[in-house]
């Protein structure tokens, strides 16, 4: 790399490794890091439940409720289903009846068809009803936390493109758009090129280097439409005079961090993304993804955010 390309040591992802590694930032914005030896701590349960996907969250809550009620059903079964007013038929039927009664007690529904008799049975039923209140209070709090958590949902173009820009130079471009109805403003973008350097000692140690990419505009005040981020490939760019083969050997990855103010939550939100070399299209120009209607209304088509037309780059080396 030319000395003109200002590099910095480490943005927080590590620099040295011995084998080929996966991309630093996954397509969903998560970091490609697995923590080992971290151990389990109940203090992290809230953060885990808040951060996991909705599918995993709902399945986890359903599984938890089923297991808790199954344990109470076993307690009722051990005490004796006769004390619930159930006429014993078989072990499976007795367990199912106890299980249904457990859910009714846990949720404080109380249909009235079954009721505990005897001190021990009433004690267990009382404990379960209190446990039900606490569990539903906790689940409600987590649900509120998931709905109220400030977060950005940005759509990135599937590919970054390299195309002609101005003064005979090319540019690297990619697009983002807000996927929510909330208004984002005071947007700022940081884009970094990660490339790999081989250790000259022959020990097989690989080192990541990071170079910030200068953008035509790294901030905008308002974000009602799409935002095309443009990096001019001039003599100060790490892409300058680099062939695709050279970039492939460098194992490049373009890291992006976009942040802005969400007026719905009155808070700053962040979004991360990355592009590998195979996700960069050489020779293209983005199409306009919005139209102005006769009544003056502007319509942004999210399905057109990825559309581009192919353009030959006479001076691009492949």
PDB file of C-alpha atoms in Angstrom:
ATOM      1  CA  UNK A   1       0.000   0.000   0.000  1.00  0.00           C
ATOM      2  CA  UNK A   2       1.125   3.536  -0.668  1.00  0.00           C
ATOM      3  CA  UNK A   3       2.199   5.684   2.270  1.00  0.00           C
ATOM      4  CA  UNK A   4      -0.537   8.072   1.269  1.00  0.00           C
ATOM      5  CA  UNK A   5      -3.037   5.590   2.625  1.00  0.00           C
ATOM      6  CA  UNK A   6      -3.388   6.390   6.293  1.00  0.00           C
ATOM      7  CA  UNK A   7      -3.734   3.209   8.328  1.00  0.00           C
ATOM      8  CA  UNK A   8      -4.633   2.702  11.944  1.00  0.00           C
ATOM      9  CA  UNK A   9      -3.765  -0.213  14.167  1.00  0.00           C
ATOM     10  CA  UNK A  10      -6.992  -1.943  15.140  1.00  0.00           C
ATOM     11  CA  UNK A  11     -10.650  -0.843  15.228  1.00  0.00           C
ATOM     12  CA  UNK A  12     -11.325  -3.513  17.847  1.00  0.00           C
ATOM     13  CA  UNK A  13     -11.483  -6.701  15.771  1.00  0.00           C
ATOM     14  CA  UNK A  14      -7.926  -7.972  16.237  1.00  0.00           C
ATOM     15  CA  UNK A  15      -5.063  -7.940  13.745  1.00  0.00           C
ATOM     16  CA  UNK A  16      -3.041 -11.174  13.883  1.00  0.00           C
ATOM     17  CA  UNK A  17      -4.169 -14.723  13.120  1.00  0.00           C
ATOM     18  CA  UNK A  18      -2.575 -17.919  11.813  1.00  0.00           C
ATOM     19  CA  UNK A  19      -5.184 -19.276   9.405  1.00  0.00           C
ATOM     20  CA  UNK A  20      -7.704 -17.934   6.950  1.00  0.00           C
ATOM     21  CA  UNK A  21     -10.573 -16.396   8.885  1.00  0.00           C
ATOM     22  CA  UNK A  22     -14.170 -15.716   7.990  1.00  0.00           C
ATOM     23  CA  UNK A  23     -15.516 -12.237   7.360  1.00  0.00           C
ATOM     24  CA  UNK A  24     -15.260  -9.862  10.315  1.00  0.00           C
ATOM     25  CA  UNK A  25     -18.851  -8.602  10.177  1.00  0.00           C
ATOM     26  CA  UNK A  26     -21.646 -10.962   9.145  1.00  0.00           C
ATOM     27  CA  UNK A  27     -24.431  -9.905   6.801  1.00  0.00           C
ATOM     28  CA  UNK A  28     -26.786  -9.386   9.759  1.00  0.00           C
ATOM     29  CA  UNK A  29     -24.342  -6.952  11.364  1.00  0.00           C
ATOM     30  CA  UNK A  30     -23.078  -9.320  14.052  1.00  0.00           C
ATOM     31  CA  UNK A  31     -19.370  -9.874  14.600  1.00  0.00           C
ATOM     32  CA  UNK A  32     -17.906 -13.210  13.578  1.00  0.00           C
ATOM     33  CA  UNK A  33     -16.499 -13.988  17.017  1.00  0.00           C
ATOM     34  CA  UNK A  34     -17.262 -16.970  19.249  1.00  0.00           C
ATOM     35  CA  UNK A  35     -16.417 -16.463  22.912  1.00  0.00           C
ATOM     36  CA  UNK A  36     -14.911 -19.516  24.604  1.00  0.00           C
ATOM     37  CA  UNK A  37     -14.441 -20.020  28.340  1.00  0.00           C
ATOM     38  CA  UNK A  38     -16.910 -17.258  29.023  1.00  0.00           C
ATOM     39  CA  UNK A  39     -18.995 -19.453  31.307  1.00  0.00           C
ATOM     40  CA  UNK A  40     -22.655 -19.143  32.137  1.00  0.00           C
ATOM     41  CA  UNK A  41     -23.959 -16.361  34.318  1.00  0.00           C
ATOM     42  CA  UNK A  42     -27.611 -15.714  35.138  1.00  0.00           C
ATOM     43  CA  UNK A  43     -26.798 -11.994  34.931  1.00  0.00           C
ATOM     44  CA  UNK A  44     -26.418 -12.340  31.164  1.00  0.00           C
ATOM     45  CA  UNK A  45     -29.830 -13.975  30.650  1.00  0.00           C
ATOM     46  CA  UNK A  46     -31.613 -10.662  30.118  1.00  0.00           C
ATOM     47  CA  UNK A  47     -29.084  -9.473  27.532  1.00  0.00           C
ATOM     48  CA  UNK A  48     -29.260 -12.822  25.715  1.00  0.00           C
ATOM     49  CA  UNK A  49     -33.069 -12.779  25.571  1.00  0.00           C
ATOM     50  CA  UNK A  50     -33.109  -9.145  24.453  1.00  0.00           C
ATOM     51  CA  UNK A  51     -30.544  -9.721  21.702  1.00  0.00           C
ATOM     52  CA  UNK A  52     -31.720 -13.009  20.185  1.00  0.00           C
ATOM     53  CA  UNK A  53     -34.031 -13.230  17.179  1.00  0.00           C
ATOM     54  CA  UNK A  54     -37.810 -13.201  17.655  1.00  0.00           C
ATOM     55  CA  UNK A  55     -38.086 -16.830  16.545  1.00  0.00           C
ATOM     56  CA  UNK A  56     -35.524 -18.040  19.082  1.00  0.00           C
ATOM     57  CA  UNK A  57     -37.025 -15.820  21.766  1.00  0.00           C
ATOM     58  CA  UNK A  58     -40.575 -17.139  21.329  1.00  0.00           C
ATOM     59  CA  UNK A  59     -39.392 -20.751  21.143  1.00  0.00           C
ATOM     60  CA  UNK A  60     -37.278 -20.250  24.280  1.00  0.00           C
ATOM     61  CA  UNK A  61     -40.215 -18.794  26.242  1.00  0.00           C
ATOM     62  CA  UNK A  62     -42.587 -21.563  25.110  1.00  0.00           C
ATOM     63  CA  UNK A  63     -40.031 -24.246  25.975  1.00  0.00           C
ATOM     64  CA  UNK A  64     -39.402 -22.669  29.390  1.00  0.00           C
ATOM     65  CA  UNK A  65     -43.143 -22.560  30.213  1.00  0.00           C
ATOM     66  CA  UNK A  66     -43.629 -26.163  29.102  1.00  0.00           C
ATOM     67  CA  UNK A  67     -40.722 -27.399  31.222  1.00  0.00           C
ATOM     68  CA  UNK A  68     -41.815 -25.485  34.346  1.00  0.00           C
ATOM     69  CA  UNK A  69     -45.375 -26.767  34.085  1.00  0.00           C
ATOM     70  CA  UNK A  70     -44.136 -30.303  33.438  1.00  0.00           C
ATOM     71  CA  UNK A  71     -42.121 -30.155  36.676  1.00  0.00           C
ATOM     72  CA  UNK A  72     -45.149 -28.997  38.659  1.00  0.00           C
ATOM     73  CA  UNK A  73     -47.247 -31.698  36.969  1.00  0.00           C
ATOM     74  CA  UNK A  74     -44.764 -34.299  38.196  1.00  0.00           C
ATOM     75  CA  UNK A  75     -45.111 -32.886  41.706  1.00  0.00           C
ATOM     76  CA  UNK A  76     -48.902 -33.225  41.523  1.00  0.00           C
ATOM     77  CA  UNK A  77     -48.502 -36.716  40.130  1.00  0.00           C
ATOM     78  CA  UNK A  78     -46.196 -37.698  42.998  1.00  0.00           C
ATOM     79  CA  UNK A  79     -48.613 -36.341  45.625  1.00  0.00           C
ATOM     80  CA  UNK A  80     -51.531 -38.176  44.025  1.00  0.00           C
ATOM     81  CA  UNK A  81     -53.974 -37.077  41.353  1.00  0.00           C
ATOM     82  CA  UNK A  82     -56.858 -38.141  43.624  1.00  0.00           C
ATOM     83  CA  UNK A  83     -56.220 -34.924  45.602  1.00  0.00           C
ATOM     84  CA  UNK A  84     -57.058 -32.989  42.443  1.00  0.00           C
ATOM     85  CA  UNK A  85     -60.364 -34.752  42.025  1.00  0.00           C
ATOM     86  CA  UNK A  86     -58.989 -36.894  39.182  1.00  0.00           C
ATOM     87  CA  UNK A  87     -59.933 -40.528  38.913  1.00  0.00           C
ATOM     88  CA  UNK A  88     -56.716 -42.376  38.128  1.00  0.00           C
ATOM     89  CA  UNK A  89     -56.838 -44.215  34.811  1.00  0.00           C
ATOM     90  CA  UNK A  90     -53.279 -44.602  33.543  1.00  0.00           C
ATOM     91  CA  UNK A  91     -49.929 -42.943  34.182  1.00  0.00           C
ATOM     92  CA  UNK A  92     -50.017 -41.007  30.897  1.00  0.00           C
ATOM     93  CA  UNK A  93     -53.605 -39.812  31.400  1.00  0.00           C
ATOM     94  CA  UNK A  94     -52.853 -38.861  35.005  1.00  0.00           C
ATOM     95  CA  UNK A  95     -49.802 -36.847  33.893  1.00  0.00           C
ATOM     96  CA  UNK A  96     -51.752 -35.048  31.177  1.00  0.00           C
ATOM     97  CA  UNK A  97     -54.538 -34.129  33.603  1.00  0.00           C
ATOM     98  CA  UNK A  98     -51.923 -32.867  36.087  1.00  0.00           C
ATOM     99  CA  UNK A  99     -50.193 -30.971  33.276  1.00  0.00           C
ATOM    100  CA  UNK A 100     -53.412 -29.219  32.245  1.00  0.00           C
ATOM    101  CA  UNK A 101     -54.139 -28.350  35.873  1.00  0.00           C
ATOM    102  CA  UNK A 102     -50.602 -26.999  36.222  1.00  0.00           C
ATOM    103  CA  UNK A 103     -51.096 -24.615  33.284  1.00  0.00           C
ATOM    104  CA  UNK A 104     -54.438 -23.457  34.712  1.00  0.00           C
ATOM    105  CA  UNK A 105     -52.811 -22.746  38.072  1.00  0.00           C
ATOM    106  CA  UNK A 106     -49.696 -21.182  36.536  1.00  0.00           C
ATOM    107  CA  UNK A 107     -51.791 -18.769  34.480  1.00  0.00           C
ATOM    108  CA  UNK A 108     -54.335 -18.292  37.312  1.00  0.00           C
ATOM    109  CA  UNK A 109     -57.153 -19.232  34.915  1.00  0.00           C
ATOM    110  CA  UNK A 110     -58.885 -21.695  37.218  1.00  0.00           C
ATOM    111  CA  UNK A 111     -61.677 -23.277  35.184  1.00  0.00           C
ATOM    112  CA  UNK A 112     -63.112 -24.911  38.308  1.00  0.00           C
ATOM    113  CA  UNK A 113     -63.202 -28.488  36.997  1.00  0.00           C
ATOM    114  CA  UNK A 114     -60.176 -29.402  39.116  1.00  0.00           C
ATOM    115  CA  UNK A 115     -59.169 -28.111  42.533  1.00  0.00           C
ATOM    116  CA  UNK A 116     -56.459 -29.090  45.009  1.00  0.00           C
ATOM    117  CA  UNK A 117     -57.377 -30.972  48.173  1.00  0.00           C
ATOM    118  CA  UNK A 118     -55.133 -31.535  51.140  1.00  0.00           C
ATOM    119  CA  UNK A 119     -52.460 -29.301  52.645  1.00  0.00           C
ATOM    120  CA  UNK A 120     -49.508 -30.494  50.580  1.00  0.00           C
ATOM    121  CA  UNK A 121     -51.377 -30.200  47.292  1.00  0.00           C
ATOM    122  CA  UNK A 122     -52.582 -26.697  48.181  1.00  0.00           C
ATOM    123  CA  UNK A 123     -49.047 -25.649  49.162  1.00  0.00           C
ATOM    124  CA  UNK A 124     -47.635 -26.770  45.804  1.00  0.00           C
ATOM    125  CA  UNK A 125     -50.504 -25.095  43.923  1.00  0.00           C
ATOM    126  CA  UNK A 126     -49.920 -21.857  45.861  1.00  0.00           C
ATOM    127  CA  UNK A 127     -46.218 -21.928  45.076  1.00  0.00           C
ATOM    128  CA  UNK A 128     -46.985 -22.447  41.386  1.00  0.00           C
ATOM    129  CA  UNK A 129     -49.472 -19.582  41.247  1.00  0.00           C
ATOM    130  CA  UNK A 130     -46.872 -17.208  42.755  1.00  0.00           C
ATOM    131  CA  UNK A 131     -44.231 -18.545  40.340  1.00  0.00           C
ATOM    132  CA  UNK A 132     -46.656 -17.889  37.493  1.00  0.00           C
ATOM    133  CA  UNK A 133     -47.098 -14.244  38.501  1.00  0.00           C
ATOM    134  CA  UNK A 134     -43.326 -13.763  38.694  1.00  0.00           C
ATOM    135  CA  UNK A 135     -42.614 -15.507  35.378  1.00  0.00           C
ATOM    136  CA  UNK A 136     -45.232 -13.550  33.472  1.00  0.00           C
ATOM    137  CA  UNK A 137     -43.967 -10.304  35.015  1.00  0.00           C
ATOM    138  CA  UNK A 138     -40.445 -11.134  33.864  1.00  0.00           C
ATOM    139  CA  UNK A 139     -41.583 -12.165  30.364  1.00  0.00           C
ATOM    140  CA  UNK A 140     -43.654  -8.974  30.088  1.00  0.00           C
ATOM    141  CA  UNK A 141     -40.614  -6.907  31.047  1.00  0.00           C
ATOM    142  CA  UNK A 142     -38.452  -8.648  28.455  1.00  0.00           C
ATOM    143  CA  UNK A 143     -41.121  -8.163  25.792  1.00  0.00           C
ATOM    144  CA  UNK A 144     -41.269  -4.459  26.625  1.00  0.00           C
ATOM    145  CA  UNK A 145     -37.480  -4.284  26.473  1.00  0.00           C
ATOM    146  CA  UNK A 146     -37.433  -5.894  23.034  1.00  0.00           C
ATOM    147  CA  UNK A 147     -40.102  -3.547  21.659  1.00  0.00           C
ATOM    148  CA  UNK A 148     -38.648  -0.412  23.238  1.00  0.00           C
ATOM    149  CA  UNK A 149     -34.974  -1.118  22.474  1.00  0.00           C
ATOM    150  CA  UNK A 150     -33.617   1.539  20.100  1.00  0.00           C
ATOM    151  CA  UNK A 151     -32.238  -0.120  17.005  1.00  0.00           C
ATOM    152  CA  UNK A 152     -31.658   0.701  13.378  1.00  0.00           C
ATOM    153  CA  UNK A 153     -33.035  -1.413  10.543  1.00  0.00           C
ATOM    154  CA  UNK A 154     -31.197  -0.368   7.432  1.00  0.00           C
ATOM    155  CA  UNK A 155     -31.331  -2.112   4.080  1.00  0.00           C
ATOM    156  CA  UNK A 156     -27.992  -2.279   2.328  1.00  0.00           C
ATOM    157  CA  UNK A 157     -27.627  -2.898  -1.371  1.00  0.00           C
ATOM    158  CA  UNK A 158     -26.760  -6.529  -2.060  1.00  0.00           C
ATOM    159  CA  UNK A 159     -23.629  -5.454  -3.889  1.00  0.00           C
ATOM    160  CA  UNK A 160     -21.242  -2.554  -3.793  1.00  0.00           C
ATOM    161  CA  UNK A 161     -20.337  -1.402  -7.291  1.00  0.00           C
ATOM    162  CA  UNK A 162     -17.289   0.140  -8.924  1.00  0.00           C
ATOM    163  CA  UNK A 163     -18.283   2.481 -11.716  1.00  0.00           C
ATOM    164  CA  UNK A 164     -17.235   5.657 -13.544  1.00  0.00           C
ATOM    165  CA  UNK A 165     -17.699   8.785 -11.497  1.00  0.00           C
ATOM    166  CA  UNK A 166     -16.068  12.010 -12.625  1.00  0.00           C
ATOM    167  CA  UNK A 167     -12.848  13.381 -14.130  1.00  0.00           C
ATOM    168  CA  UNK A 168     -12.174   9.984 -15.688  1.00  0.00           C
ATOM    169  CA  UNK A 169     -11.995   8.299 -12.281  1.00  0.00           C
ATOM    170  CA  UNK A 170     -13.982   5.437 -10.832  1.00  0.00           C
ATOM    171  CA  UNK A 171     -15.734   5.230  -7.501  1.00  0.00           C
ATOM    172  CA  UNK A 172     -16.827   2.564  -5.069  1.00  0.00           C
ATOM    173  CA  UNK A 173     -20.504   2.922  -4.122  1.00  0.00           C
ATOM    174  CA  UNK A 174     -23.126   1.187  -2.053  1.00  0.00           C
ATOM    175  CA  UNK A 175     -26.615   2.159  -0.901  1.00  0.00           C
ATOM    176  CA  UNK A 176     -28.549   2.172   2.338  1.00  0.00           C
ATOM    177  CA  UNK A 177     -32.178   2.951   3.151  1.00  0.00           C
ATOM    178  CA  UNK A 178     -34.221   3.098   6.347  1.00  0.00           C
ATOM    179  CA  UNK A 179     -36.560   0.088   6.591  1.00  0.00           C
ATOM    180  CA  UNK A 180     -38.699   1.616   9.347  1.00  0.00           C
ATOM    181  CA  UNK A 181     -41.310   4.353   9.399  1.00  0.00           C
ATOM    182  CA  UNK A 182     -39.348   6.270  12.029  1.00  0.00           C
ATOM    183  CA  UNK A 183     -37.359   9.327  10.983  1.00  0.00           C
ATOM    184  CA  UNK A 184     -33.587   9.149  11.097  1.00  0.00           C
ATOM    185  CA  UNK A 185     -31.467  12.281  10.976  1.00  0.00           C
ATOM    186  CA  UNK A 186     -27.900  13.497  11.516  1.00  0.00           C
ATOM    187  CA  UNK A 187     -26.573  10.333   9.869  1.00  0.00           C
ATOM    188  CA  UNK A 188     -22.845   9.594   9.957  1.00  0.00           C
ATOM    189  CA  UNK A 189     -20.943   6.843   8.162  1.00  0.00           C
ATOM    190  CA  UNK A 190     -17.519   5.323   8.746  1.00  0.00           C
ATOM    191  CA  UNK A 191     -16.148   2.968   6.088  1.00  0.00           C
ATOM    192  CA  UNK A 192     -12.929   0.985   6.539  1.00  0.00           C
ATOM    193  CA  UNK A 193     -11.023  -1.260   4.162  1.00  0.00           C
ATOM    194  CA  UNK A 194      -9.575  -4.343   5.821  1.00  0.00           C
ATOM    195  CA  UNK A 195      -6.809  -6.145   3.964  1.00  0.00           C
ATOM    196  CA  UNK A 196      -4.426  -8.927   4.898  1.00  0.00           C
ATOM    197  CA  UNK A 197      -0.655  -8.714   5.040  1.00  0.00           C
ATOM    198  CA  UNK A 198       1.578 -11.794   5.033  1.00  0.00           C
ATOM    199  CA  UNK A 199       4.386 -12.035   7.543  1.00  0.00           C
ATOM    200  CA  UNK A 200       7.744 -11.961   5.748  1.00  0.00           C
ATOM    201  CA  UNK A 201       9.322 -14.180   8.431  1.00  0.00           C
ATOM    202  CA  UNK A 202       7.708 -17.269   6.915  1.00  0.00           C
ATOM    203  CA  UNK A 203       5.933 -18.290  10.119  1.00  0.00           C
ATOM    204  CA  UNK A 204       2.566 -18.184   8.404  1.00  0.00           C
ATOM    205  CA  UNK A 205       1.265 -15.363  10.568  1.00  0.00           C
ATOM    206  CA  UNK A 206      -1.326 -13.173   8.861  1.00  0.00           C
ATOM    207  CA  UNK A 207      -1.986  -9.621   9.913  1.00  0.00           C
ATOM    208  CA  UNK A 208      -5.026  -7.507   9.228  1.00  0.00           C
ATOM    209  CA  UNK A 209      -4.480  -3.875   8.303  1.00  0.00           C
ATOM    210  CA  UNK A 210      -7.201  -1.251   8.306  1.00  0.00           C
ATOM    211  CA  UNK A 211      -7.438   1.807   6.082  1.00  0.00           C
ATOM    212  CA  UNK A 212     -10.252   4.368   6.384  1.00  0.00           C
ATOM    213  CA  UNK A 213     -11.984   5.101   3.090  1.00  0.00           C
ATOM    214  CA  UNK A 214     -12.654   8.761   2.405  1.00  0.00           C
ATOM    215  CA  UNK A 215     -16.266   9.351   1.420  1.00  0.00           C
ATOM    216  CA  UNK A 216     -17.689  12.059  -0.779  1.00  0.00           C
ATOM    217  CA  UNK A 217     -20.191  12.661   2.030  1.00  0.00           C
ATOM    218  CA  UNK A 218     -19.771  10.898   5.336  1.00  0.00           C
ATOM    219  CA  UNK A 219     -22.811  12.589   6.886  1.00  0.00           C
ATOM    220  CA  UNK A 220     -26.268  13.804   5.915  1.00  0.00           C
ATOM    221  CA  UNK A 221     -28.792  15.751   7.950  1.00  0.00           C
ATOM    222  CA  UNK A 222     -31.984  13.980   6.850  1.00  0.00           C
ATOM    223  CA  UNK A 223     -32.598  10.401   5.717  1.00  0.00           C
ATOM    224  CA  UNK A 224     -36.076  10.135   4.120  1.00  0.00           C
ATOM    225  CA  UNK A 225     -34.815   8.461   0.912  1.00  0.00           C
ATOM    226  CA  UNK A 226     -31.843   6.243   0.132  1.00  0.00           C
ATOM    227  CA  UNK A 227     -28.248   7.260   0.769  1.00  0.00           C
ATOM    228  CA  UNK A 228     -25.521   6.335  -1.731  1.00  0.00           C
ATOM    229  CA  UNK A 229     -22.110   6.306  -0.094  1.00  0.00           C
ATOM    230  CA  UNK A 230     -19.344   7.120  -2.568  1.00  0.00           C
ATOM    231  CA  UNK A 231     -15.601   6.573  -2.240  1.00  0.00           C
ATOM    232  CA  UNK A 232     -13.593   8.171  -5.046  1.00  0.00           C
ATOM    233  CA  UNK A 233     -10.840   5.887  -6.351  1.00  0.00           C
ATOM    234  CA  UNK A 234      -8.059   8.402  -6.913  1.00  0.00           C
ATOM    235  CA  UNK A 235      -4.344   8.289  -6.145  1.00  0.00           C
ATOM    236  CA  UNK A 236      -5.124   8.585  -2.428  1.00  0.00           C
ATOM    237  CA  UNK A 237      -7.390   5.528  -2.458  1.00  0.00           C
ATOM    238  CA  UNK A 238      -6.130   2.054  -1.471  1.00  0.00           C
ATOM    239  CA  UNK A 239      -8.065   0.745  -4.511  1.00  0.00           C
ATOM    240  CA  UNK A 240      -6.061   2.915  -6.916  1.00  0.00           C
ATOM    241  CA  UNK A 241      -4.357   0.888  -9.682  1.00  0.00           C
ATOM    242  CA  UNK A 242      -5.245  -2.359  -7.937  1.00  0.00           C
ATOM    243  CA  UNK A 243      -6.454  -5.234 -10.088  1.00  0.00           C
ATOM    244  CA  UNK A 244      -9.175  -7.568  -8.920  1.00  0.00           C
ATOM    245  CA  UNK A 245      -6.580 -10.327  -8.575  1.00  0.00           C
ATOM    246  CA  UNK A 246      -4.438  -8.150  -6.302  1.00  0.00           C
ATOM    247  CA  UNK A 247      -7.464  -7.334  -4.148  1.00  0.00           C
ATOM    248  CA  UNK A 248      -8.328 -11.023  -3.981  1.00  0.00           C
ATOM    249  CA  UNK A 249      -4.853 -11.819  -2.680  1.00  0.00           C
ATOM    250  CA  UNK A 250      -5.290  -9.083  -0.092  1.00  0.00           C
ATOM    251  CA  UNK A 251      -8.537 -10.761   1.118  1.00  0.00           C
ATOM    252  CA  UNK A 252     -10.235  -7.392   1.411  1.00  0.00           C
ATOM    253  CA  UNK A 253     -13.412  -6.672   3.357  1.00  0.00           C
ATOM    254  CA  UNK A 254     -15.189  -3.318   3.466  1.00  0.00           C
ATOM    255  CA  UNK A 255     -16.459  -2.608   6.976  1.00  0.00           C
ATOM    256  CA  UNK A 256     -19.210  -0.049   7.513  1.00  0.00           C
ATOM    257  CA  UNK A 257     -20.606   1.595  10.608  1.00  0.00           C
ATOM    258  CA  UNK A 258     -23.589   3.925  10.216  1.00  0.00           C
ATOM    259  CA  UNK A 259     -25.138   5.815  13.101  1.00  0.00           C
ATOM    260  CA  UNK A 260     -27.921   8.344  13.357  1.00  0.00           C
ATOM    261  CA  UNK A 261     -30.508   9.900  15.642  1.00  0.00           C
ATOM    262  CA  UNK A 262     -33.907   8.177  15.786  1.00  0.00           C
ATOM    263  CA  UNK A 263     -36.574  10.709  16.771  1.00  0.00           C
ATOM    264  CA  UNK A 264     -38.996   7.941  17.818  1.00  0.00           C
ATOM    265  CA  UNK A 265     -36.712   6.775  20.619  1.00  0.00           C
ATOM    266  CA  UNK A 266     -34.842  10.096  20.963  1.00  0.00           C
ATOM    267  CA  UNK A 267     -31.669   8.053  20.900  1.00  0.00           C
ATOM    268  CA  UNK A 268     -28.676   7.285  18.683  1.00  0.00           C
ATOM    269  CA  UNK A 269     -28.871   3.990  16.778  1.00  0.00           C
ATOM    270  CA  UNK A 270     -26.147   2.065  14.973  1.00  0.00           C
ATOM    271  CA  UNK A 271     -25.947  -0.344  12.059  1.00  0.00           C
ATOM    272  CA  UNK A 272     -23.050  -2.493  10.821  1.00  0.00           C
ATOM    273  CA  UNK A 273     -22.435  -4.226   7.521  1.00  0.00           C
ATOM    274  CA  UNK A 274     -19.602  -5.466   5.339  1.00  0.00           C
ATOM    275  CA  UNK A 275     -18.813  -6.332   1.737  1.00  0.00           C
ATOM    276  CA  UNK A 276     -16.352  -9.002   0.637  1.00  0.00           C
ATOM    277  CA  UNK A 277     -14.666  -8.883  -2.772  1.00  0.00           C
ATOM    278  CA  UNK A 278     -17.193 -11.271  -4.331  1.00  0.00           C
ATOM    279  CA  UNK A 279     -19.926  -8.835  -3.277  1.00  0.00           C
ATOM    280  CA  UNK A 280     -18.379  -5.989  -5.288  1.00  0.00           C
ATOM    281  CA  UNK A 281     -19.511  -5.610  -8.917  1.00  0.00           C
ATOM    282  CA  UNK A 282     -16.976  -4.099 -11.288  1.00  0.00           C
ATOM    283  CA  UNK A 283     -18.571  -1.906 -13.943  1.00  0.00           C
ATOM    284  CA  UNK A 284     -21.986  -0.657 -12.940  1.00  0.00           C
ATOM    285  CA  UNK A 285     -24.188   2.302 -12.142  1.00  0.00           C
ATOM    286  CA  UNK A 286     -27.064   2.340  -9.670  1.00  0.00           C
ATOM    287  CA  UNK A 287     -30.516   3.070 -11.017  1.00  0.00           C
ATOM    288  CA  UNK A 288     -32.707   5.696  -9.365  1.00  0.00           C
ATOM    289  CA  UNK A 289     -34.885   3.839  -6.815  1.00  0.00           C
ATOM    290  CA  UNK A 290     -37.577   6.506  -6.390  1.00  0.00           C
ATOM    291  CA  UNK A 291     -40.103   8.307  -8.563  1.00  0.00           C
ATOM    292  CA  UNK A 292     -41.941  11.613  -8.298  1.00  0.00           C
ATOM    293  CA  UNK A 293     -45.665  11.379  -8.964  1.00  0.00           C
ATOM    294  CA  UNK A 294     -47.757  14.011 -10.766  1.00  0.00           C
ATOM    295  CA  UNK A 295     -49.140  15.207  -7.434  1.00  0.00           C
ATOM    296  CA  UNK A 296     -45.602  15.822  -6.193  1.00  0.00           C
ATOM    297  CA  UNK A 297     -45.436  12.775  -3.927  1.00  0.00           C
ATOM    298  CA  UNK A 298     -42.127  10.881  -3.922  1.00  0.00           C
ATOM    299  CA  UNK A 299     -42.257   7.081  -3.755  1.00  0.00           C
ATOM    300  CA  UNK A 300     -39.174   5.099  -2.724  1.00  0.00           C
ATOM    301  CA  UNK A 301     -39.133   1.539  -4.081  1.00  0.00           C
ATOM    302  CA  UNK A 302     -37.099  -0.680  -1.755  1.00  0.00           C
ATOM    303  CA  UNK A 303     -37.121  -3.500  -4.302  1.00  0.00           C
ATOM    304  CA  UNK A 304     -35.169  -1.205  -6.668  1.00  0.00           C
ATOM    305  CA  UNK A 305     -32.439  -0.439  -4.157  1.00  0.00           C
ATOM    306  CA  UNK A 306     -30.203  -3.186  -5.594  1.00  0.00           C
ATOM    307  CA  UNK A 307     -30.816  -2.436  -9.266  1.00  0.00           C
ATOM    308  CA  UNK A 308     -27.934  -1.241 -11.416  1.00  0.00           C
ATOM    309  CA  UNK A 309     -26.960  -1.174 -15.065  1.00  0.00           C
ATOM    310  CA  UNK A 310     -23.724  -2.626 -16.361  1.00  0.00           C
ATOM    311  CA  UNK A 311     -21.131  -0.177 -17.678  1.00  0.00           C
ATOM    312  CA  UNK A 312     -17.805  -1.034 -19.297  1.00  0.00           C
ATOM    313  CA  UNK A 313     -14.761   0.321 -17.506  1.00  0.00           C
ATOM    314  CA  UNK A 314     -12.167   0.856 -20.179  1.00  0.00           C
ATOM    315  CA  UNK A 315      -9.413   1.554 -17.668  1.00  0.00           C
ATOM    316  CA  UNK A 316     -10.472  -0.976 -15.037  1.00  0.00           C
ATOM    317  CA  UNK A 317      -8.185  -3.971 -14.675  1.00  0.00           C
ATOM    318  CA  UNK A 318      -9.750  -7.337 -13.912  1.00  0.00           C
TER     319      UNK A 318
END
